[in-house]
């Protein structure tokens, strides 16, 4: 393996000069670190590939552009993982950029703590020093119960940890793939570090989100979370806290988010109910004492009085 500190994987499609600008910003902020840029081009029709290559060449950087055709973002990200040489891997999405580059700070934190996984938790209800001592499953439960906040698209992970545990993105999921990837990464006892890096979003490409909504992207997110639950059953079956959090909080909340979205899109209550029943998602609407009161109320109202349900 080459002596590379960080592999930055950037999925890109018709991003004009945006990918080149991302490369420039990261290169200027990472200083003496050895960084490689892996741009996964998904069948772009503009000059984004050429501008990215020119930026890499002009700055004498380590990097490449890999053609991924018309595949999903998840497939492109998996290609990037297996083509990478870095000790650590991070992902940069052109639709989710930040005012300041956090990558160098993440690198210092993950190295100083000899960690496998680093993230920033700006809305955490516990201090960073305590989170550095959390195990992965405890962090997953904290995310489900909203004790801890995390941007699933802004993490850094040790490459060997990913490969050793066969952690990858679900290629058939168009929505929820980053969230599912992070949950899976927490299930194999990683050493975790919490960074004080500040994440402040500056841009989001809404056109892609709108396209996904038209294709029932919310169902894809449910499928992604069901796959994560299958992994929990295989690897953390005895962890009743995590299992209950997923069964009585995470899965029903994702289903109800989908219900809300479809109703707001103009679908009737009966059409939404029929769709959930057809895909057997209605069986996921389980409640228990650990289910948050607001979510419990939403589920009961939707099940018993759908005409009165307000998304």
PDB file of C-alpha atoms in Angstrom:
ATOM      1  CA  UNK A   1       0.000   0.000   0.000  1.00  0.00           C
ATOM      2  CA  UNK A   2       1.216   3.479  -0.863  1.00  0.00           C
ATOM      3  CA  UNK A   3       2.111   5.876   1.928  1.00  0.00           C
ATOM      4  CA  UNK A   4      -1.139   7.857   1.837  1.00  0.00           C
ATOM      5  CA  UNK A   5      -2.662   9.476   4.913  1.00  0.00           C
ATOM      6  CA  UNK A   6      -6.177  10.139   3.630  1.00  0.00           C
ATOM      7  CA  UNK A   7      -8.185   9.026   0.622  1.00  0.00           C
ATOM      8  CA  UNK A   8     -10.849  11.581  -0.256  1.00  0.00           C
ATOM      9  CA  UNK A   9     -13.596   9.966  -2.336  1.00  0.00           C
ATOM     10  CA  UNK A  10     -15.750  12.368  -4.341  1.00  0.00           C
ATOM     11  CA  UNK A  11     -18.754  11.122  -6.346  1.00  0.00           C
ATOM     12  CA  UNK A  12     -19.439  13.567  -9.160  1.00  0.00           C
ATOM     13  CA  UNK A  13     -21.925  14.013 -11.981  1.00  0.00           C
ATOM     14  CA  UNK A  14     -22.276  17.104 -14.146  1.00  0.00           C
ATOM     15  CA  UNK A  15     -20.709  19.216 -11.438  1.00  0.00           C
ATOM     16  CA  UNK A  16     -18.966  21.619 -13.853  1.00  0.00           C
ATOM     17  CA  UNK A  17     -16.008  23.159 -11.982  1.00  0.00           C
ATOM     18  CA  UNK A  18     -17.388  22.252  -8.561  1.00  0.00           C
ATOM     19  CA  UNK A  19     -15.311  19.105  -8.111  1.00  0.00           C
ATOM     20  CA  UNK A  20     -12.125  20.941  -9.059  1.00  0.00           C
ATOM     21  CA  UNK A  21     -12.969  23.614  -6.480  1.00  0.00           C
ATOM     22  CA  UNK A  22     -13.479  20.930  -3.814  1.00  0.00           C
ATOM     23  CA  UNK A  23     -10.071  19.457  -4.623  1.00  0.00           C
ATOM     24  CA  UNK A  24      -8.448  22.896  -4.409  1.00  0.00           C
ATOM     25  CA  UNK A  25     -10.013  23.693  -1.020  1.00  0.00           C
ATOM     26  CA  UNK A  26      -9.047  20.354   0.511  1.00  0.00           C
ATOM     27  CA  UNK A  27      -5.505  20.475  -0.878  1.00  0.00           C
ATOM     28  CA  UNK A  28      -4.955  23.951   0.570  1.00  0.00           C
ATOM     29  CA  UNK A  29      -6.348  22.999   3.993  1.00  0.00           C
ATOM     30  CA  UNK A  30      -4.561  19.675   4.517  1.00  0.00           C
ATOM     31  CA  UNK A  31      -1.041  21.110   4.379  1.00  0.00           C
ATOM     32  CA  UNK A  32       1.702  18.483   4.596  1.00  0.00           C
ATOM     33  CA  UNK A  33      -0.650  15.514   4.778  1.00  0.00           C
ATOM     34  CA  UNK A  34      -0.398  13.009   1.949  1.00  0.00           C
ATOM     35  CA  UNK A  35      -3.871  13.068   0.432  1.00  0.00           C
ATOM     36  CA  UNK A  36      -5.183  11.241  -2.602  1.00  0.00           C
ATOM     37  CA  UNK A  37      -8.277  12.354  -4.460  1.00  0.00           C
ATOM     38  CA  UNK A  38     -10.476   9.685  -6.015  1.00  0.00           C
ATOM     39  CA  UNK A  39     -13.156  11.267  -8.158  1.00  0.00           C
ATOM     40  CA  UNK A  40     -15.852   8.815  -9.207  1.00  0.00           C
ATOM     41  CA  UNK A  41     -17.506  10.211 -12.316  1.00  0.00           C
ATOM     42  CA  UNK A  42     -21.013   8.940 -12.931  1.00  0.00           C
ATOM     43  CA  UNK A  43     -21.437   9.514 -16.632  1.00  0.00           C
ATOM     44  CA  UNK A  44     -21.021  13.292 -16.639  1.00  0.00           C
ATOM     45  CA  UNK A  45     -21.882  15.143 -19.835  1.00  0.00           C
ATOM     46  CA  UNK A  46     -20.087  18.401 -19.004  1.00  0.00           C
ATOM     47  CA  UNK A  47     -16.436  19.348 -18.451  1.00  0.00           C
ATOM     48  CA  UNK A  48     -16.321  18.284 -14.786  1.00  0.00           C
ATOM     49  CA  UNK A  49     -13.970  15.336 -15.432  1.00  0.00           C
ATOM     50  CA  UNK A  50     -11.480  17.449 -17.360  1.00  0.00           C
ATOM     51  CA  UNK A  51     -11.535  20.284 -14.808  1.00  0.00           C
ATOM     52  CA  UNK A  52     -10.954  17.813 -11.933  1.00  0.00           C
ATOM     53  CA  UNK A  53      -8.046  16.180 -13.753  1.00  0.00           C
ATOM     54  CA  UNK A  54      -6.539  19.565 -14.566  1.00  0.00           C
ATOM     55  CA  UNK A  55      -6.739  20.611 -10.912  1.00  0.00           C
ATOM     56  CA  UNK A  56      -5.001  17.411  -9.799  1.00  0.00           C
ATOM     57  CA  UNK A  57      -2.286  17.835 -12.427  1.00  0.00           C
ATOM     58  CA  UNK A  58      -1.806  21.583 -11.870  1.00  0.00           C
ATOM     59  CA  UNK A  59      -1.230  21.115  -8.149  1.00  0.00           C
ATOM     60  CA  UNK A  60       0.848  17.956  -8.576  1.00  0.00           C
ATOM     61  CA  UNK A  61      -1.542  16.009  -6.378  1.00  0.00           C
ATOM     62  CA  UNK A  62      -2.041  12.300  -6.017  1.00  0.00           C
ATOM     63  CA  UNK A  63      -5.359  11.324  -7.545  1.00  0.00           C
ATOM     64  CA  UNK A  64      -7.412   9.967 -10.388  1.00  0.00           C
ATOM     65  CA  UNK A  65     -10.836  10.016 -11.998  1.00  0.00           C
ATOM     66  CA  UNK A  66     -12.660   6.699 -12.290  1.00  0.00           C
ATOM     67  CA  UNK A  67     -15.544   6.303 -14.690  1.00  0.00           C
ATOM     68  CA  UNK A  68     -18.525   4.643 -13.024  1.00  0.00           C
ATOM     69  CA  UNK A  69     -21.012   4.976 -15.860  1.00  0.00           C
ATOM     70  CA  UNK A  70     -24.657   5.276 -14.898  1.00  0.00           C
ATOM     71  CA  UNK A  71     -24.368   3.392 -11.613  1.00  0.00           C
ATOM     72  CA  UNK A  72     -25.762   4.551  -8.267  1.00  0.00           C
ATOM     73  CA  UNK A  73     -23.879   6.831  -5.890  1.00  0.00           C
ATOM     74  CA  UNK A  74     -23.507   3.865  -3.525  1.00  0.00           C
ATOM     75  CA  UNK A  75     -21.796   1.812  -6.215  1.00  0.00           C
ATOM     76  CA  UNK A  76     -19.492   4.729  -7.019  1.00  0.00           C
ATOM     77  CA  UNK A  77     -18.516   5.090  -3.362  1.00  0.00           C
ATOM     78  CA  UNK A  78     -17.747   1.366  -3.081  1.00  0.00           C
ATOM     79  CA  UNK A  79     -15.528   1.639  -6.141  1.00  0.00           C
ATOM     80  CA  UNK A  80     -13.686   4.474  -4.441  1.00  0.00           C
ATOM     81  CA  UNK A  81     -13.127   2.451  -1.266  1.00  0.00           C
ATOM     82  CA  UNK A  82     -11.542  -0.476  -3.087  1.00  0.00           C
ATOM     83  CA  UNK A  83      -9.408   1.755  -5.312  1.00  0.00           C
ATOM     84  CA  UNK A  84      -8.125   3.806  -2.367  1.00  0.00           C
ATOM     85  CA  UNK A  85      -4.710   3.527  -0.726  1.00  0.00           C
ATOM     86  CA  UNK A  86      -5.184   5.834   2.259  1.00  0.00           C
ATOM     87  CA  UNK A  87      -4.841   4.852   5.894  1.00  0.00           C
ATOM     88  CA  UNK A  88      -8.134   6.659   6.395  1.00  0.00           C
ATOM     89  CA  UNK A  89     -11.071   7.257   4.085  1.00  0.00           C
ATOM     90  CA  UNK A  90     -13.512  10.127   3.972  1.00  0.00           C
ATOM     91  CA  UNK A  91     -16.252  11.081   1.541  1.00  0.00           C
ATOM     92  CA  UNK A  92     -17.039  14.506   0.148  1.00  0.00           C
ATOM     93  CA  UNK A  93     -20.391  15.033  -1.545  1.00  0.00           C
ATOM     94  CA  UNK A  94     -20.645  18.059  -3.870  1.00  0.00           C
ATOM     95  CA  UNK A  95     -24.233  18.541  -2.676  1.00  0.00           C
ATOM     96  CA  UNK A  96     -23.144  18.716   0.998  1.00  0.00           C
ATOM     97  CA  UNK A  97     -20.298  21.178   1.438  1.00  0.00           C
ATOM     98  CA  UNK A  98     -19.126  23.059   4.520  1.00  0.00           C
ATOM     99  CA  UNK A  99     -17.795  26.549   5.121  1.00  0.00           C
ATOM    100  CA  UNK A 100     -14.518  25.272   6.530  1.00  0.00           C
ATOM    101  CA  UNK A 101     -12.650  22.114   5.668  1.00  0.00           C
ATOM    102  CA  UNK A 102     -12.745  19.691   8.603  1.00  0.00           C
ATOM    103  CA  UNK A 103     -10.578  16.929   7.095  1.00  0.00           C
ATOM    104  CA  UNK A 104      -7.228  17.930   8.609  1.00  0.00           C
ATOM    105  CA  UNK A 105      -8.832  18.281  12.049  1.00  0.00           C
ATOM    106  CA  UNK A 106     -10.503  14.885  11.686  1.00  0.00           C
ATOM    107  CA  UNK A 107      -7.122  13.381  10.799  1.00  0.00           C
ATOM    108  CA  UNK A 108      -5.465  14.790  13.920  1.00  0.00           C
ATOM    109  CA  UNK A 109      -8.294  13.518  16.113  1.00  0.00           C
ATOM    110  CA  UNK A 110      -8.392  10.014  14.678  1.00  0.00           C
ATOM    111  CA  UNK A 111      -4.599   9.706  14.896  1.00  0.00           C
ATOM    112  CA  UNK A 112      -4.306  11.136  18.419  1.00  0.00           C
ATOM    113  CA  UNK A 113      -6.964   8.748  19.694  1.00  0.00           C
ATOM    114  CA  UNK A 114      -5.734   5.735  17.669  1.00  0.00           C
ATOM    115  CA  UNK A 115      -9.321   5.467  16.497  1.00  0.00           C
ATOM    116  CA  UNK A 116     -11.128   3.673  13.698  1.00  0.00           C
ATOM    117  CA  UNK A 117     -13.951   6.186  13.328  1.00  0.00           C
ATOM    118  CA  UNK A 118     -14.192   9.937  13.855  1.00  0.00           C
ATOM    119  CA  UNK A 119     -17.134  12.318  13.583  1.00  0.00           C
ATOM    120  CA  UNK A 120     -18.216  15.752  14.800  1.00  0.00           C
ATOM    121  CA  UNK A 121     -21.221  16.028  17.095  1.00  0.00           C
ATOM    122  CA  UNK A 122     -22.245  19.702  17.344  1.00  0.00           C
ATOM    123  CA  UNK A 123     -25.539  18.923  19.091  1.00  0.00           C
ATOM    124  CA  UNK A 124     -24.346  16.191  21.420  1.00  0.00           C
ATOM    125  CA  UNK A 125     -25.765  16.142  24.929  1.00  0.00           C
ATOM    126  CA  UNK A 126     -22.531  14.717  26.319  1.00  0.00           C
ATOM    127  CA  UNK A 127     -19.068  16.196  26.035  1.00  0.00           C
ATOM    128  CA  UNK A 128     -16.522  14.958  23.497  1.00  0.00           C
ATOM    129  CA  UNK A 129     -14.267  13.321  26.086  1.00  0.00           C
ATOM    130  CA  UNK A 130     -17.143  11.096  27.176  1.00  0.00           C
ATOM    131  CA  UNK A 131     -18.048  10.227  23.579  1.00  0.00           C
ATOM    132  CA  UNK A 132     -14.473   9.146  22.923  1.00  0.00           C
ATOM    133  CA  UNK A 133     -15.168   6.335  25.389  1.00  0.00           C
ATOM    134  CA  UNK A 134     -18.428   5.200  23.775  1.00  0.00           C
ATOM    135  CA  UNK A 135     -18.583   1.884  22.006  1.00  0.00           C
ATOM    136  CA  UNK A 136     -20.125   1.712  18.548  1.00  0.00           C
ATOM    137  CA  UNK A 137     -23.436   0.204  19.597  1.00  0.00           C
ATOM    138  CA  UNK A 138     -23.908   2.793  22.330  1.00  0.00           C
ATOM    139  CA  UNK A 139     -23.270   5.525  19.784  1.00  0.00           C
ATOM    140  CA  UNK A 140     -25.799   3.926  17.405  1.00  0.00           C
ATOM    141  CA  UNK A 141     -28.413   3.940  20.172  1.00  0.00           C
ATOM    142  CA  UNK A 142     -27.571   7.564  20.955  1.00  0.00           C
ATOM    143  CA  UNK A 143     -28.135   8.482  17.308  1.00  0.00           C
ATOM    144  CA  UNK A 144     -31.459   6.645  17.185  1.00  0.00           C
ATOM    145  CA  UNK A 145     -32.702   8.301  20.359  1.00  0.00           C
ATOM    146  CA  UNK A 146     -31.354  11.721  19.306  1.00  0.00           C
ATOM    147  CA  UNK A 147     -29.037  11.988  22.310  1.00  0.00           C
ATOM    148  CA  UNK A 148     -26.259  12.547  19.787  1.00  0.00           C
ATOM    149  CA  UNK A 149     -26.340  14.284  16.416  1.00  0.00           C
ATOM    150  CA  UNK A 150     -24.125  13.299  13.496  1.00  0.00           C
ATOM    151  CA  UNK A 151     -23.827  14.271   9.861  1.00  0.00           C
ATOM    152  CA  UNK A 152     -23.702  10.843   8.206  1.00  0.00           C
ATOM    153  CA  UNK A 153     -21.947  12.378   5.205  1.00  0.00           C
ATOM    154  CA  UNK A 154     -19.023  13.795   7.218  1.00  0.00           C
ATOM    155  CA  UNK A 155     -17.084  10.970   8.854  1.00  0.00           C
ATOM    156  CA  UNK A 156     -13.584   9.539   8.556  1.00  0.00           C
ATOM    157  CA  UNK A 157     -12.910   5.815   8.943  1.00  0.00           C
ATOM    158  CA  UNK A 158      -9.799   3.630   9.027  1.00  0.00           C
ATOM    159  CA  UNK A 159      -9.650   1.790   5.710  1.00  0.00           C
ATOM    160  CA  UNK A 160      -8.411  -1.495   7.201  1.00  0.00           C
ATOM    161  CA  UNK A 161     -11.371  -1.495   9.589  1.00  0.00           C
ATOM    162  CA  UNK A 162     -13.813  -1.212   6.683  1.00  0.00           C
ATOM    163  CA  UNK A 163     -12.168  -3.958   4.671  1.00  0.00           C
ATOM    164  CA  UNK A 164     -11.705  -6.349   7.604  1.00  0.00           C
ATOM    165  CA  UNK A 165     -15.410  -6.150   8.455  1.00  0.00           C
ATOM    166  CA  UNK A 166     -16.681  -6.059   4.850  1.00  0.00           C
ATOM    167  CA  UNK A 167     -18.469  -2.760   5.413  1.00  0.00           C
ATOM    168  CA  UNK A 168     -19.779  -1.230   2.210  1.00  0.00           C
ATOM    169  CA  UNK A 169     -22.588   0.915   0.841  1.00  0.00           C
ATOM    170  CA  UNK A 170     -25.826  -0.775  -0.233  1.00  0.00           C
ATOM    171  CA  UNK A 171     -25.665  -0.387  -3.995  1.00  0.00           C
ATOM    172  CA  UNK A 172     -29.392  -0.907  -4.571  1.00  0.00           C
ATOM    173  CA  UNK A 173     -30.378   1.946  -2.217  1.00  0.00           C
ATOM    174  CA  UNK A 174     -30.740   5.443  -3.641  1.00  0.00           C
ATOM    175  CA  UNK A 175     -31.675   7.050  -0.310  1.00  0.00           C
ATOM    176  CA  UNK A 176     -30.354   6.280   3.149  1.00  0.00           C
ATOM    177  CA  UNK A 177     -27.143   4.672   1.922  1.00  0.00           C
ATOM    178  CA  UNK A 178     -24.847   7.005   3.894  1.00  0.00           C
ATOM    179  CA  UNK A 179     -26.906   6.601   7.065  1.00  0.00           C
ATOM    180  CA  UNK A 180     -26.922   2.803   6.683  1.00  0.00           C
ATOM    181  CA  UNK A 181     -23.180   2.759   5.997  1.00  0.00           C
ATOM    182  CA  UNK A 182     -22.441   4.646   9.219  1.00  0.00           C
ATOM    183  CA  UNK A 183     -24.733   2.449  11.302  1.00  0.00           C
ATOM    184  CA  UNK A 184     -23.015  -0.652   9.908  1.00  0.00           C
ATOM    185  CA  UNK A 185     -19.615   0.875  10.649  1.00  0.00           C
ATOM    186  CA  UNK A 186     -20.616   1.156  14.312  1.00  0.00           C
ATOM    187  CA  UNK A 187     -21.550  -2.507  14.730  1.00  0.00           C
ATOM    188  CA  UNK A 188     -18.067  -4.070  14.773  1.00  0.00           C
ATOM    189  CA  UNK A 189     -16.612  -2.509  17.920  1.00  0.00           C
ATOM    190  CA  UNK A 190     -14.705   0.435  16.407  1.00  0.00           C
ATOM    191  CA  UNK A 191     -12.533   2.726  18.511  1.00  0.00           C
ATOM    192  CA  UNK A 192     -14.397   6.035  18.295  1.00  0.00           C
ATOM    193  CA  UNK A 193     -13.170   9.610  18.449  1.00  0.00           C
ATOM    194  CA  UNK A 194     -15.347  12.711  18.581  1.00  0.00           C
ATOM    195  CA  UNK A 195     -13.973  15.826  16.906  1.00  0.00           C
ATOM    196  CA  UNK A 196     -14.602  19.449  17.848  1.00  0.00           C
ATOM    197  CA  UNK A 197     -14.553  20.388  14.165  1.00  0.00           C
ATOM    198  CA  UNK A 198     -17.375  22.757  13.250  1.00  0.00           C
ATOM    199  CA  UNK A 199     -19.642  21.598  10.435  1.00  0.00           C
ATOM    200  CA  UNK A 200     -21.673  24.381   8.856  1.00  0.00           C
ATOM    201  CA  UNK A 201     -23.415  23.586   5.602  1.00  0.00           C
ATOM    202  CA  UNK A 202     -23.183  26.033   2.711  1.00  0.00           C
ATOM    203  CA  UNK A 203     -24.908  24.328  -0.201  1.00  0.00           C
ATOM    204  CA  UNK A 204     -27.348  21.593  -1.120  1.00  0.00           C
ATOM    205  CA  UNK A 205     -28.335  20.525  -4.612  1.00  0.00           C
ATOM    206  CA  UNK A 206     -32.105  20.133  -4.291  1.00  0.00           C
ATOM    207  CA  UNK A 207     -32.587  18.880  -7.866  1.00  0.00           C
ATOM    208  CA  UNK A 208     -31.192  15.464  -6.970  1.00  0.00           C
ATOM    209  CA  UNK A 209     -33.402  15.253  -3.885  1.00  0.00           C
ATOM    210  CA  UNK A 210     -36.502  16.110  -5.925  1.00  0.00           C
ATOM    211  CA  UNK A 211     -35.626  13.425  -8.476  1.00  0.00           C
ATOM    212  CA  UNK A 212     -35.327  10.823  -5.722  1.00  0.00           C
ATOM    213  CA  UNK A 213     -38.702  11.781  -4.272  1.00  0.00           C
ATOM    214  CA  UNK A 214     -40.324  11.149  -7.624  1.00  0.00           C
ATOM    215  CA  UNK A 215     -38.893   7.633  -7.538  1.00  0.00           C
ATOM    216  CA  UNK A 216     -40.243   6.787  -4.067  1.00  0.00           C
ATOM    217  CA  UNK A 217     -36.843   7.306  -2.502  1.00  0.00           C
ATOM    218  CA  UNK A 218     -38.353   7.054   0.969  1.00  0.00           C
ATOM    219  CA  UNK A 219     -39.024   3.356   0.389  1.00  0.00           C
ATOM    220  CA  UNK A 220     -35.350   2.936  -0.440  1.00  0.00           C
ATOM    221  CA  UNK A 221     -34.445   4.404   2.946  1.00  0.00           C
ATOM    222  CA  UNK A 222     -36.713   1.895   4.683  1.00  0.00           C
ATOM    223  CA  UNK A 223     -35.007  -0.917   2.793  1.00  0.00           C
ATOM    224  CA  UNK A 224     -31.597   0.417   3.807  1.00  0.00           C
ATOM    225  CA  UNK A 225     -32.570   0.454   7.488  1.00  0.00           C
ATOM    226  CA  UNK A 226     -33.997  -3.074   7.217  1.00  0.00           C
ATOM    227  CA  UNK A 227     -30.647  -4.244   5.865  1.00  0.00           C
ATOM    228  CA  UNK A 228     -28.919  -2.632   8.843  1.00  0.00           C
ATOM    229  CA  UNK A 229     -31.348  -4.417  11.149  1.00  0.00           C
ATOM    230  CA  UNK A 230     -30.420  -7.725   9.504  1.00  0.00           C
ATOM    231  CA  UNK A 231     -26.765  -6.967  10.275  1.00  0.00           C
ATOM    232  CA  UNK A 232     -27.683  -6.213  13.885  1.00  0.00           C
ATOM    233  CA  UNK A 233     -29.431  -9.573  14.107  1.00  0.00           C
ATOM    234  CA  UNK A 234     -26.327 -11.324  12.806  1.00  0.00           C
ATOM    235  CA  UNK A 235     -23.678  -9.467  14.788  1.00  0.00           C
ATOM    236  CA  UNK A 236     -25.394  -7.922  17.819  1.00  0.00           C
ATOM    237  CA  UNK A 237     -28.282 -10.283  18.466  1.00  0.00           C
ATOM    238  CA  UNK A 238     -27.722 -10.298  22.215  1.00  0.00           C
ATOM    239  CA  UNK A 239     -27.719  -6.494  22.426  1.00  0.00           C
ATOM    240  CA  UNK A 240     -31.331  -5.957  23.469  1.00  0.00           C
ATOM    241  CA  UNK A 241     -30.878  -2.198  23.958  1.00  0.00           C
ATOM    242  CA  UNK A 242     -29.756  -1.708  20.365  1.00  0.00           C
ATOM    243  CA  UNK A 243     -32.320  -4.166  18.996  1.00  0.00           C
ATOM    244  CA  UNK A 244     -35.194  -2.512  20.847  1.00  0.00           C
ATOM    245  CA  UNK A 245     -34.034   0.938  19.765  1.00  0.00           C
ATOM    246  CA  UNK A 246     -34.148  -0.186  16.149  1.00  0.00           C
ATOM    247  CA  UNK A 247     -37.443  -2.115  16.356  1.00  0.00           C
ATOM    248  CA  UNK A 248     -39.429   0.358  18.449  1.00  0.00           C
ATOM    249  CA  UNK A 249     -37.864   3.653  17.424  1.00  0.00           C
ATOM    250  CA  UNK A 250     -35.681   3.694  14.302  1.00  0.00           C
ATOM    251  CA  UNK A 251     -37.702   1.528  11.914  1.00  0.00           C
ATOM    252  CA  UNK A 252     -41.136   2.959  12.805  1.00  0.00           C
ATOM    253  CA  UNK A 253     -39.784   6.526  12.652  1.00  0.00           C
ATOM    254  CA  UNK A 254     -38.404   5.926   9.151  1.00  0.00           C
ATOM    255  CA  UNK A 255     -41.726   4.451   8.022  1.00  0.00           C
ATOM    256  CA  UNK A 256     -43.661   7.382   9.474  1.00  0.00           C
ATOM    257  CA  UNK A 257     -41.277   9.829   7.791  1.00  0.00           C
ATOM    258  CA  UNK A 258     -42.150   8.106   4.524  1.00  0.00           C
ATOM    259  CA  UNK A 259     -45.862   8.365   5.313  1.00  0.00           C
ATOM    260  CA  UNK A 260     -45.483  12.083   5.977  1.00  0.00           C
ATOM    261  CA  UNK A 261     -43.549  12.640   2.786  1.00  0.00           C
ATOM    262  CA  UNK A 262     -46.044  10.776   0.584  1.00  0.00           C
ATOM    263  CA  UNK A 263     -49.038  12.555   2.112  1.00  0.00           C
ATOM    264  CA  UNK A 264     -47.360  15.921   1.524  1.00  0.00           C
ATOM    265  CA  UNK A 265     -46.738  14.857  -2.074  1.00  0.00           C
ATOM    266  CA  UNK A 266     -50.493  14.528  -2.517  1.00  0.00           C
ATOM    267  CA  UNK A 267     -51.064  10.791  -2.156  1.00  0.00           C
ATOM    268  CA  UNK A 268     -54.280   9.753  -0.400  1.00  0.00           C
ATOM    269  CA  UNK A 269     -54.321   7.980   2.952  1.00  0.00           C
ATOM    270  CA  UNK A 270     -55.646   4.796   1.343  1.00  0.00           C
ATOM    271  CA  UNK A 271     -52.977   4.839  -1.362  1.00  0.00           C
ATOM    272  CA  UNK A 272     -50.218   5.215   1.212  1.00  0.00           C
ATOM    273  CA  UNK A 273     -51.672   2.486   3.420  1.00  0.00           C
ATOM    274  CA  UNK A 274     -51.977   0.124   0.465  1.00  0.00           C
ATOM    275  CA  UNK A 275     -48.395   0.795  -0.575  1.00  0.00           C
ATOM    276  CA  UNK A 276     -47.098   0.094   2.936  1.00  0.00           C
ATOM    277  CA  UNK A 277     -49.173  -3.088   3.167  1.00  0.00           C
ATOM    278  CA  UNK A 278     -48.037  -4.292  -0.254  1.00  0.00           C
ATOM    279  CA  UNK A 279     -44.388  -3.912   0.734  1.00  0.00           C
ATOM    280  CA  UNK A 280     -45.102  -5.218   4.269  1.00  0.00           C
ATOM    281  CA  UNK A 281     -43.743  -2.014   5.798  1.00  0.00           C
ATOM    282  CA  UNK A 282     -46.874  -1.691   7.922  1.00  0.00           C
ATOM    283  CA  UNK A 283     -45.568  -4.518  10.126  1.00  0.00           C
ATOM    284  CA  UNK A 284     -42.696  -2.245  11.169  1.00  0.00           C
ATOM    285  CA  UNK A 285     -45.006   0.172  12.978  1.00  0.00           C
ATOM    286  CA  UNK A 286     -44.434  -1.361  16.414  1.00  0.00           C
ATOM    287  CA  UNK A 287     -44.508   0.528  19.678  1.00  0.00           C
ATOM    288  CA  UNK A 288     -43.290  -0.150  23.208  1.00  0.00           C
ATOM    289  CA  UNK A 289     -42.616   1.775  26.405  1.00  0.00           C
ATOM    290  CA  UNK A 290     -39.318   2.935  24.903  1.00  0.00           C
ATOM    291  CA  UNK A 291     -41.001   4.462  21.853  1.00  0.00           C
ATOM    292  CA  UNK A 292     -40.921   8.287  22.140  1.00  0.00           C
ATOM    293  CA  UNK A 293     -44.382   9.668  23.039  1.00  0.00           C
ATOM    294  CA  UNK A 294     -44.657  11.820  19.914  1.00  0.00           C
ATOM    295  CA  UNK A 295     -43.781   8.917  17.621  1.00  0.00           C
ATOM    296  CA  UNK A 296     -46.137   6.601  19.529  1.00  0.00           C
ATOM    297  CA  UNK A 297     -48.973   9.087  19.095  1.00  0.00           C
ATOM    298  CA  UNK A 298     -48.281   9.411  15.369  1.00  0.00           C
ATOM    299  CA  UNK A 299     -48.321   5.644  14.873  1.00  0.00           C
ATOM    300  CA  UNK A 300     -51.543   5.128  16.848  1.00  0.00           C
ATOM    301  CA  UNK A 301     -53.332   7.950  15.021  1.00  0.00           C
ATOM    302  CA  UNK A 302     -52.145   6.688  11.626  1.00  0.00           C
ATOM    303  CA  UNK A 303     -53.218   3.123  12.370  1.00  0.00           C
ATOM    304  CA  UNK A 304     -56.607   3.859  13.923  1.00  0.00           C
ATOM    305  CA  UNK A 305     -57.679   7.257  12.567  1.00  0.00           C
ATOM    306  CA  UNK A 306     -55.812   7.852   9.277  1.00  0.00           C
ATOM    307  CA  UNK A 307     -58.362  10.453   8.111  1.00  0.00           C
ATOM    308  CA  UNK A 308     -57.415  12.617  11.077  1.00  0.00           C
ATOM    309  CA  UNK A 309     -53.665  12.121  10.735  1.00  0.00           C
ATOM    310  CA  UNK A 310     -51.655  15.262  10.060  1.00  0.00           C
ATOM    311  CA  UNK A 311     -48.097  14.864   8.658  1.00  0.00           C
TER     312      UNK A 311
END
